[in-house]
XYZ file of C-alpha atoms in Angstrom:
426
model
C -12.558 -22.693 -3.905
C -10.952 -21.368 -0.742
C -9.060 -18.123 -1.343
C -6.405 -16.747 1.035
C -7.045 -13.792 3.293
C -4.808 -10.727 2.794
C -2.726 -11.797 5.802
C -2.377 -15.354 4.451
C -1.441 -14.113 0.976
C 1.266 -11.886 2.461
C 2.741 -14.865 4.326
C 2.515 -17.072 1.203
C 4.336 -14.469 -0.877
C 7.207 -14.582 1.604
C 7.801 -18.115 0.275
C 6.844 -17.647 -3.394
C 9.584 -16.678 -5.831
C 7.021 -14.825 -7.962
C 4.215 -13.114 -5.981
C 0.882 -14.928 -6.289
C -2.537 -13.293 -6.534
C -5.633 -14.155 -4.575
C -7.360 -15.699 -7.600
C -4.525 -18.101 -8.441
C -3.933 -19.314 -4.870
C -5.852 -22.139 -3.151
C -5.497 -22.632 0.608
C -6.705 -25.227 3.079
C -5.944 -26.145 6.722
C -5.181 -29.657 7.948
C -4.431 -31.389 11.204
C -0.985 -32.960 10.864
C -0.491 -34.966 14.048
C -0.747 -34.838 17.843
C 0.857 -36.224 20.989
C -1.463 -39.247 21.321
C -0.270 -42.811 20.822
C -0.445 -43.956 17.197
C -2.711 -47.047 17.231
C -1.178 -50.473 16.546
C 2.270 -48.912 16.189
C 2.716 -47.606 19.731
C 4.681 -44.536 18.752
C 4.094 -41.134 20.307
C 5.431 -37.731 19.289
C 6.478 -35.694 22.308
C 5.307 -32.094 22.802
C 8.884 -30.892 22.321
C 9.086 -32.491 18.866
C 5.633 -31.158 17.950
C 6.770 -27.647 18.767
C 9.816 -28.077 16.517
C 7.541 -29.391 13.740
C 5.316 -26.342 14.131
C 8.277 -24.056 13.418
C 9.267 -26.126 10.361
C 5.697 -26.155 9.020
C 5.571 -22.376 9.384
C 8.777 -22.117 7.349
C 7.191 -24.321 4.661
C 7.386 -28.058 3.945
C 6.200 -29.882 0.825
C 2.659 -31.075 0.170
C 2.777 -34.430 -1.658
C 0.513 -37.265 -2.744
C 0.792 -40.535 -0.823
C 4.434 -40.125 0.336
C 5.658 -40.505 -3.254
C 9.267 -39.874 -2.158
C 9.331 -43.260 -0.416
C 8.636 -45.167 -3.655
C 11.815 -45.585 -5.667
C 11.421 -44.720 -9.317
C 8.300 -42.614 -8.736
C 8.536 -38.928 -9.655
C 8.235 -36.722 -6.599
C 7.269 -33.094 -7.245
C 5.397 -31.153 -4.557
C 1.823 -30.087 -5.284
C 1.945 -27.321 -2.721
C 3.514 -26.155 0.507
C 2.696 -25.307 4.112
C 2.974 -21.651 5.098
C 1.653 -21.378 8.648
C 1.044 -23.575 11.693
C -0.450 -23.621 15.165
C -0.397 -25.834 18.243
C -3.633 -26.154 20.174
C -5.299 -28.346 22.746
C -8.012 -30.691 21.465
C -9.263 -31.953 24.802
C -6.271 -33.768 26.339
C -4.415 -33.877 23.038
C -1.794 -31.365 21.955
C -2.400 -31.137 18.189
C -0.392 -29.583 15.358
C -2.280 -27.858 12.539
C -0.850 -26.319 9.374
C -2.150 -24.150 6.528
C -1.293 -25.243 2.973
C -1.367 -23.491 -0.393
C -1.359 -24.623 -4.016
C -1.186 -22.616 -7.233
C -4.246 -23.106 -9.416
C -3.805 -23.804 -13.116
C -0.673 -25.919 -12.681
C -0.125 -29.510 -13.744
C 2.349 -31.802 -11.981
C 2.983 -34.780 -14.222
C -0.515 -35.854 -15.197
C -2.079 -34.369 -12.057
C -4.037 -31.119 -12.319
C -3.915 -28.925 -9.229
C -7.448 -27.650 -9.868
C -8.769 -31.216 -9.670
C -7.012 -31.774 -6.349
C -8.524 -28.540 -5.021
C -11.981 -29.592 -6.212
C -11.566 -32.959 -4.461
C -10.647 -31.234 -1.199
C -13.661 -28.906 -1.496
C -15.915 -31.874 -2.271
C -14.619 -33.816 0.743
C -13.423 -36.758 -1.349
C -9.786 -35.938 -0.558
C -9.564 -35.585 3.208
C -6.954 -37.755 4.981
C -3.358 -36.615 5.436
C -0.171 -38.200 6.759
C 3.179 -36.611 7.626
C 6.628 -37.793 6.554
C 9.461 -37.108 8.992
C 12.907 -38.239 10.102
C 13.782 -39.245 13.668
C 17.022 -38.605 15.534
C 15.927 -39.554 19.055
C 13.389 -42.172 20.114
C 13.316 -43.453 23.663
C 11.456 -46.089 25.655
C 8.623 -44.720 27.789
C 9.449 -47.240 30.527
C 13.203 -46.875 31.043
C 13.970 -43.701 29.099
C 16.809 -45.283 27.119
C 17.177 -45.244 23.338
C 14.724 -47.833 22.105
C 16.810 -48.999 19.128
C 20.480 -49.951 19.325
C 20.721 -49.524 23.098
C 20.251 -51.650 26.164
C 16.478 -51.098 26.495
C 14.866 -54.509 27.355
C 11.251 -53.454 26.763
C 8.959 -54.142 23.784
C 6.573 -51.510 22.548
C 2.910 -52.424 22.915
C 3.465 -54.533 26.013
C 2.648 -53.543 29.579
C 5.147 -53.513 32.417
C 3.654 -53.124 35.887
C 0.422 -51.939 34.251
C 2.307 -49.310 32.256
C 2.190 -49.473 28.459
C 5.509 -49.316 26.659
C 5.631 -46.816 23.828
C 8.410 -45.371 21.692
C 8.603 -41.644 22.412
C 9.893 -39.660 19.412
C 11.732 -36.688 20.886
C 13.491 -35.077 17.951
C 13.807 -35.149 14.170
C 12.744 -33.203 11.093
C 9.340 -32.692 9.456
C 9.817 -33.402 5.733
C 6.352 -33.260 4.178
C 2.625 -33.731 4.540
C 0.826 -36.024 2.108
C -2.756 -36.329 0.918
C -3.575 -40.036 1.393
C -6.580 -42.325 1.386
C -6.091 -43.544 4.975
C -3.798 -41.774 7.414
C -2.210 -43.465 10.413
C -2.821 -40.793 13.033
C -6.458 -40.530 14.209
C -8.061 -37.253 13.169
C -5.254 -36.161 10.857
C -6.611 -34.620 7.675
C -8.240 -31.627 6.030
C -10.359 -29.588 8.419
C -12.746 -26.649 8.085
C -11.527 -23.109 8.660
C -14.329 -22.410 11.138
C -13.484 -25.346 13.402
C -9.898 -24.136 13.788
C -10.940 -20.536 14.428
C -13.419 -21.609 17.135
C -10.886 -23.812 18.905
C -7.994 -21.433 18.539
C -9.889 -18.503 19.985
C -9.858 -20.132 23.423
C -6.132 -21.005 23.418
C -3.140 -18.792 24.190
C 0.565 -19.476 24.096
C 2.546 -17.846 26.875
C 6.246 -17.799 27.657
C 6.937 -19.653 30.884
C 7.292 -17.281 33.801
C 10.278 -17.696 36.086
C 7.765 -17.936 38.912
C 6.495 -21.460 38.189
C 4.270 -21.180 41.261
C 1.973 -19.055 39.106
C 1.010 -22.083 37.011
C -2.316 -23.745 37.755
C -2.151 -27.167 39.334
C -1.605 -29.822 36.682
C -0.660 -27.260 34.013
C 1.457 -28.591 31.125
C 4.835 -27.034 30.347
C 6.591 -27.584 27.008
C 10.324 -27.143 26.669
C 12.519 -26.786 23.619
C 16.295 -26.932 23.740
C 18.675 -25.910 20.974
C 22.210 -24.605 20.668
C 20.862 -21.298 19.310
C 18.091 -20.432 21.715
C 18.931 -22.506 24.785
C 16.133 -23.857 26.964
C 12.754 -22.227 26.308
C 9.556 -23.027 28.166
C 5.993 -22.393 26.986
C 2.587 -22.844 28.558
C -0.790 -23.340 26.891
C -3.540 -21.693 28.868
C -7.198 -22.284 28.028
C -9.672 -19.543 28.795
C -12.712 -20.449 30.842
C -15.928 -20.596 28.839
C -18.000 -18.838 31.508
C -16.510 -15.353 31.562
C -18.940 -14.076 34.213
C -17.968 -16.902 36.561
C -14.295 -16.184 35.986
C -14.733 -12.510 36.815
C -16.721 -13.365 39.926
C -14.205 -15.864 41.306
C -11.097 -14.103 40.024
C -7.848 -15.758 39.000
C -5.530 -16.322 41.961
C -2.857 -18.095 39.912
C -1.535 -14.933 38.257
C -1.000 -11.591 39.981
C -1.769 -8.237 38.390
C 1.849 -7.549 37.479
C 2.105 -10.875 35.655
C -1.194 -10.259 33.864
C 0.104 -6.908 32.628
C 3.318 -8.547 31.452
C 1.400 -11.261 29.589
C -0.862 -8.659 27.966
C 2.175 -6.674 26.848
C 3.757 -9.839 25.426
C 0.559 -10.621 23.501
C 0.468 -7.065 22.111
C 4.062 -7.391 20.973
C 3.303 -10.744 19.329
C 0.357 -9.248 17.437
C 2.482 -6.296 16.316
C 5.236 -8.663 15.159
C 2.774 -10.729 13.127
C 1.384 -7.584 11.482
C 4.907 -6.325 10.754
C 5.836 -9.638 9.133
C 2.805 -9.353 6.868
C 3.769 -5.826 5.821
C 7.352 -6.923 5.187
C 6.069 -9.644 2.876
C 4.195 -7.050 0.831
C 7.270 -4.778 0.759
C 9.448 -7.628 -0.528
C 6.912 -8.385 -3.249
C 6.769 -4.729 -4.387
C 10.545 -4.288 -4.353
C 11.164 -7.665 -6.000
C 13.569 -8.972 -3.337
C 13.618 -12.357 -1.624
C 15.016 -11.500 1.811
C 14.432 -8.798 4.417
C 18.171 -8.123 4.382
C 17.919 -7.099 0.712
C 15.350 -4.364 1.417
C 17.762 -1.575 2.610
C 20.071 -1.993 -0.397
C 17.108 -1.935 -2.799
C 15.670 1.195 -1.172
C 19.089 2.901 -1.311
C 19.393 2.124 -5.025
C 15.868 3.373 -5.723
C 16.528 6.544 -3.709
C 19.616 7.296 -5.809
C 17.593 6.758 -8.981
C 14.870 9.070 -7.634
C 17.424 11.851 -7.017
C 18.775 11.494 -10.562
C 15.234 11.467 -11.942
C 14.299 14.638 -10.048
C 17.397 16.430 -11.358
C 16.618 15.332 -14.913
C 13.012 16.552 -14.589
C 14.265 20.007 -13.526
C 16.574 20.087 -16.543
C 13.828 19.074 -18.997
C 11.436 21.629 -17.459
C 13.973 24.427 -17.872
C 14.532 23.432 -21.507
C 10.782 23.410 -22.202
C 10.330 26.857 -20.625
C 13.275 28.227 -22.622
C 11.677 26.963 -25.815
C 8.377 28.547 -24.778
C 10.038 31.927 -24.275
C 11.730 31.711 -27.666
C 8.416 30.797 -29.312
C 6.090 33.283 -27.542
C 8.426 35.939 -26.208
C 7.165 38.093 -23.346
C 3.690 36.580 -23.627
C 4.953 33.281 -22.207
C 4.330 32.863 -18.445
C 7.373 30.901 -17.214
C 6.288 30.451 -13.580
C 2.828 29.182 -14.530
C 4.420 26.748 -16.979
C 6.814 25.373 -14.317
C 3.880 24.829 -11.960
C 1.901 23.001 -14.655
C 4.849 20.850 -15.704
C 5.656 19.851 -12.120
C 2.569 17.610 -12.131
C 3.435 15.847 -15.389
C 5.743 12.876 -16.067
C 9.064 13.551 -17.786
C 7.863 11.995 -21.057
C 5.021 14.541 -21.321
C 7.354 17.445 -20.467
C 9.695 16.352 -23.257
C 6.790 16.339 -25.746
C 5.690 19.856 -24.714
C 9.257 21.133 -24.906
C 9.677 19.668 -28.396
C 6.416 21.359 -29.502
C 7.587 24.760 -28.263
C 10.999 24.242 -29.839
C 9.361 23.606 -33.207
C 7.318 26.802 -32.815
C 10.475 28.709 -31.865
C 12.258 27.439 -34.981
C 9.332 28.587 -37.109
C 9.314 32.007 -35.452
C 13.046 32.669 -35.386
C 14.288 30.621 -38.295
C 17.581 28.821 -38.306
C 19.620 31.994 -37.564
C 21.668 34.137 -39.970
C 20.726 35.572 -43.355
C 19.908 33.334 -46.273
C 20.006 34.422 -49.978
C 18.478 32.666 -52.910
C 20.725 31.705 -55.784
C 19.792 32.564 -59.380
C 20.501 34.737 -62.433
C 21.477 38.273 -61.363
C 21.067 39.723 -64.874
C 18.049 41.882 -65.568
C 15.411 40.217 -67.668
C 14.962 41.240 -71.268
C 12.716 44.291 -71.636
C 13.713 45.996 -68.408
C 13.226 49.774 -68.547
C 15.828 52.192 -67.189
C 17.764 49.290 -65.735
C 14.943 48.391 -63.301
C 13.274 45.045 -62.892
C 9.648 45.067 -63.966
C 7.209 45.398 -61.111
C 5.220 42.307 -60.089
C 2.549 43.340 -57.694
C 1.452 39.785 -56.915
C 4.991 38.625 -56.168
C 5.769 41.620 -54.000
C 2.613 41.124 -51.981
C 3.581 37.530 -51.243
C 7.000 38.394 -49.800
C 7.374 39.241 -46.099
C 10.263 40.427 -44.030
C 11.856 38.299 -41.295
C 10.181 40.450 -38.636
C 6.777 39.894 -40.237
C 7.344 36.103 -40.362
C 8.330 36.040 -36.683
C 5.236 38.020 -35.735
C 3.001 35.659 -37.712
C 4.596 32.559 -36.096
C 4.222 34.094 -32.660
C 0.519 34.785 -33.248
C 0.046 31.195 -34.469
C 1.799 29.807 -31.386
C -0.362 31.916 -29.052
C -3.527 30.776 -30.850
C -2.425 27.121 -30.607
C -1.702 27.493 -26.887
C -5.192 28.905 -26.274
C -6.809 26.157 -28.352
C -5.147 23.440 -26.236
C -6.546 24.899 -23.024
C -3.225 26.274 -21.788
C -4.081 29.950 -22.147
C -3.168 30.436 -18.489
C 0.474 30.169 -19.524
C 0.229 33.531 -21.361
C 1.027 36.728 -19.576
C -1.808 39.240 -19.418
C -1.462 42.261 -21.693
C -0.814 45.427 -19.794
């Protein structure tokens, strides 16, 4: 099954609520529609509307089966989603392509996504058809609104040898459906290689103010909106014979314009790479929007400062316990260096171990007496307690106990491979 590239997965995870992995994501490209006349229906999508659809497909529209939304009473749950798009010239046709993704292992109703993916790979599921709304559709003969206006023409008929079509100028792309027979010729699942080969010879360029620089017969596509105003774009196809191009030169664009176009292309490539990195950053930080990234980083930075301060505190406590357990033999600076490379949880364990050794060496503090009968036992001579050599040999002073505990702690430190933490005897 087709897996996404790292760049595709980054773009997909900009749309996914929970980041997807390469192994659970299935991707495929499809041709959605173009600007040619739809046979028998005599509708035509204008380049301006196709460009708007391309933006909407890049933002993500639903992937359905057979336009299920249009059948009342039929459950409509998307099987997947678009995540990228491109406009390119297929001969004289301006065509819109989109990349789709589905999550493997899911079931929608009684439909298994893995089976759909297998059908696409096998070529048994291949046709597609878009669903869209229309807000402006005009007559190609008179330019008036075809429905509800004063247009006298009928689509499909010729007037002075000119065919009447309904030109769809604006609307909204709602979805793309896998169907058994699509209406638009050529719409359907395509191979990745065919898109890459065609796309490599096509470039989008912002329209220069000097329209004289355009080649004769060049096509210009405009988009108008209240947010961006009027924007013009040109599709330029590279010549196949590069040697011939270099020999003849290109007199339609001067050197200054070429440099400007190259700079614009570099900026576009950098922007695409930055968007991919941002998608990965959002996934790591667990945020949904780019605007949430600064706040998340600020919160994590504050937590990092608190964590660093706590690590210093725990390190100081561990070294203090080491000094109490081993005395002058304990190398504080070496210990701090060693602990600086460990997580806080490990430092806490080491500190607790030294604290236990210190308690054994120093005791709980203060003098402790044992309770019991203070009377001399029967048979004592001259008022003295009978000698008990074995008992006396088993009793040690506090200083002797501390020395023994210190020797045991030093031996344990050497056995664990941390003998470098001991000061050398002078």
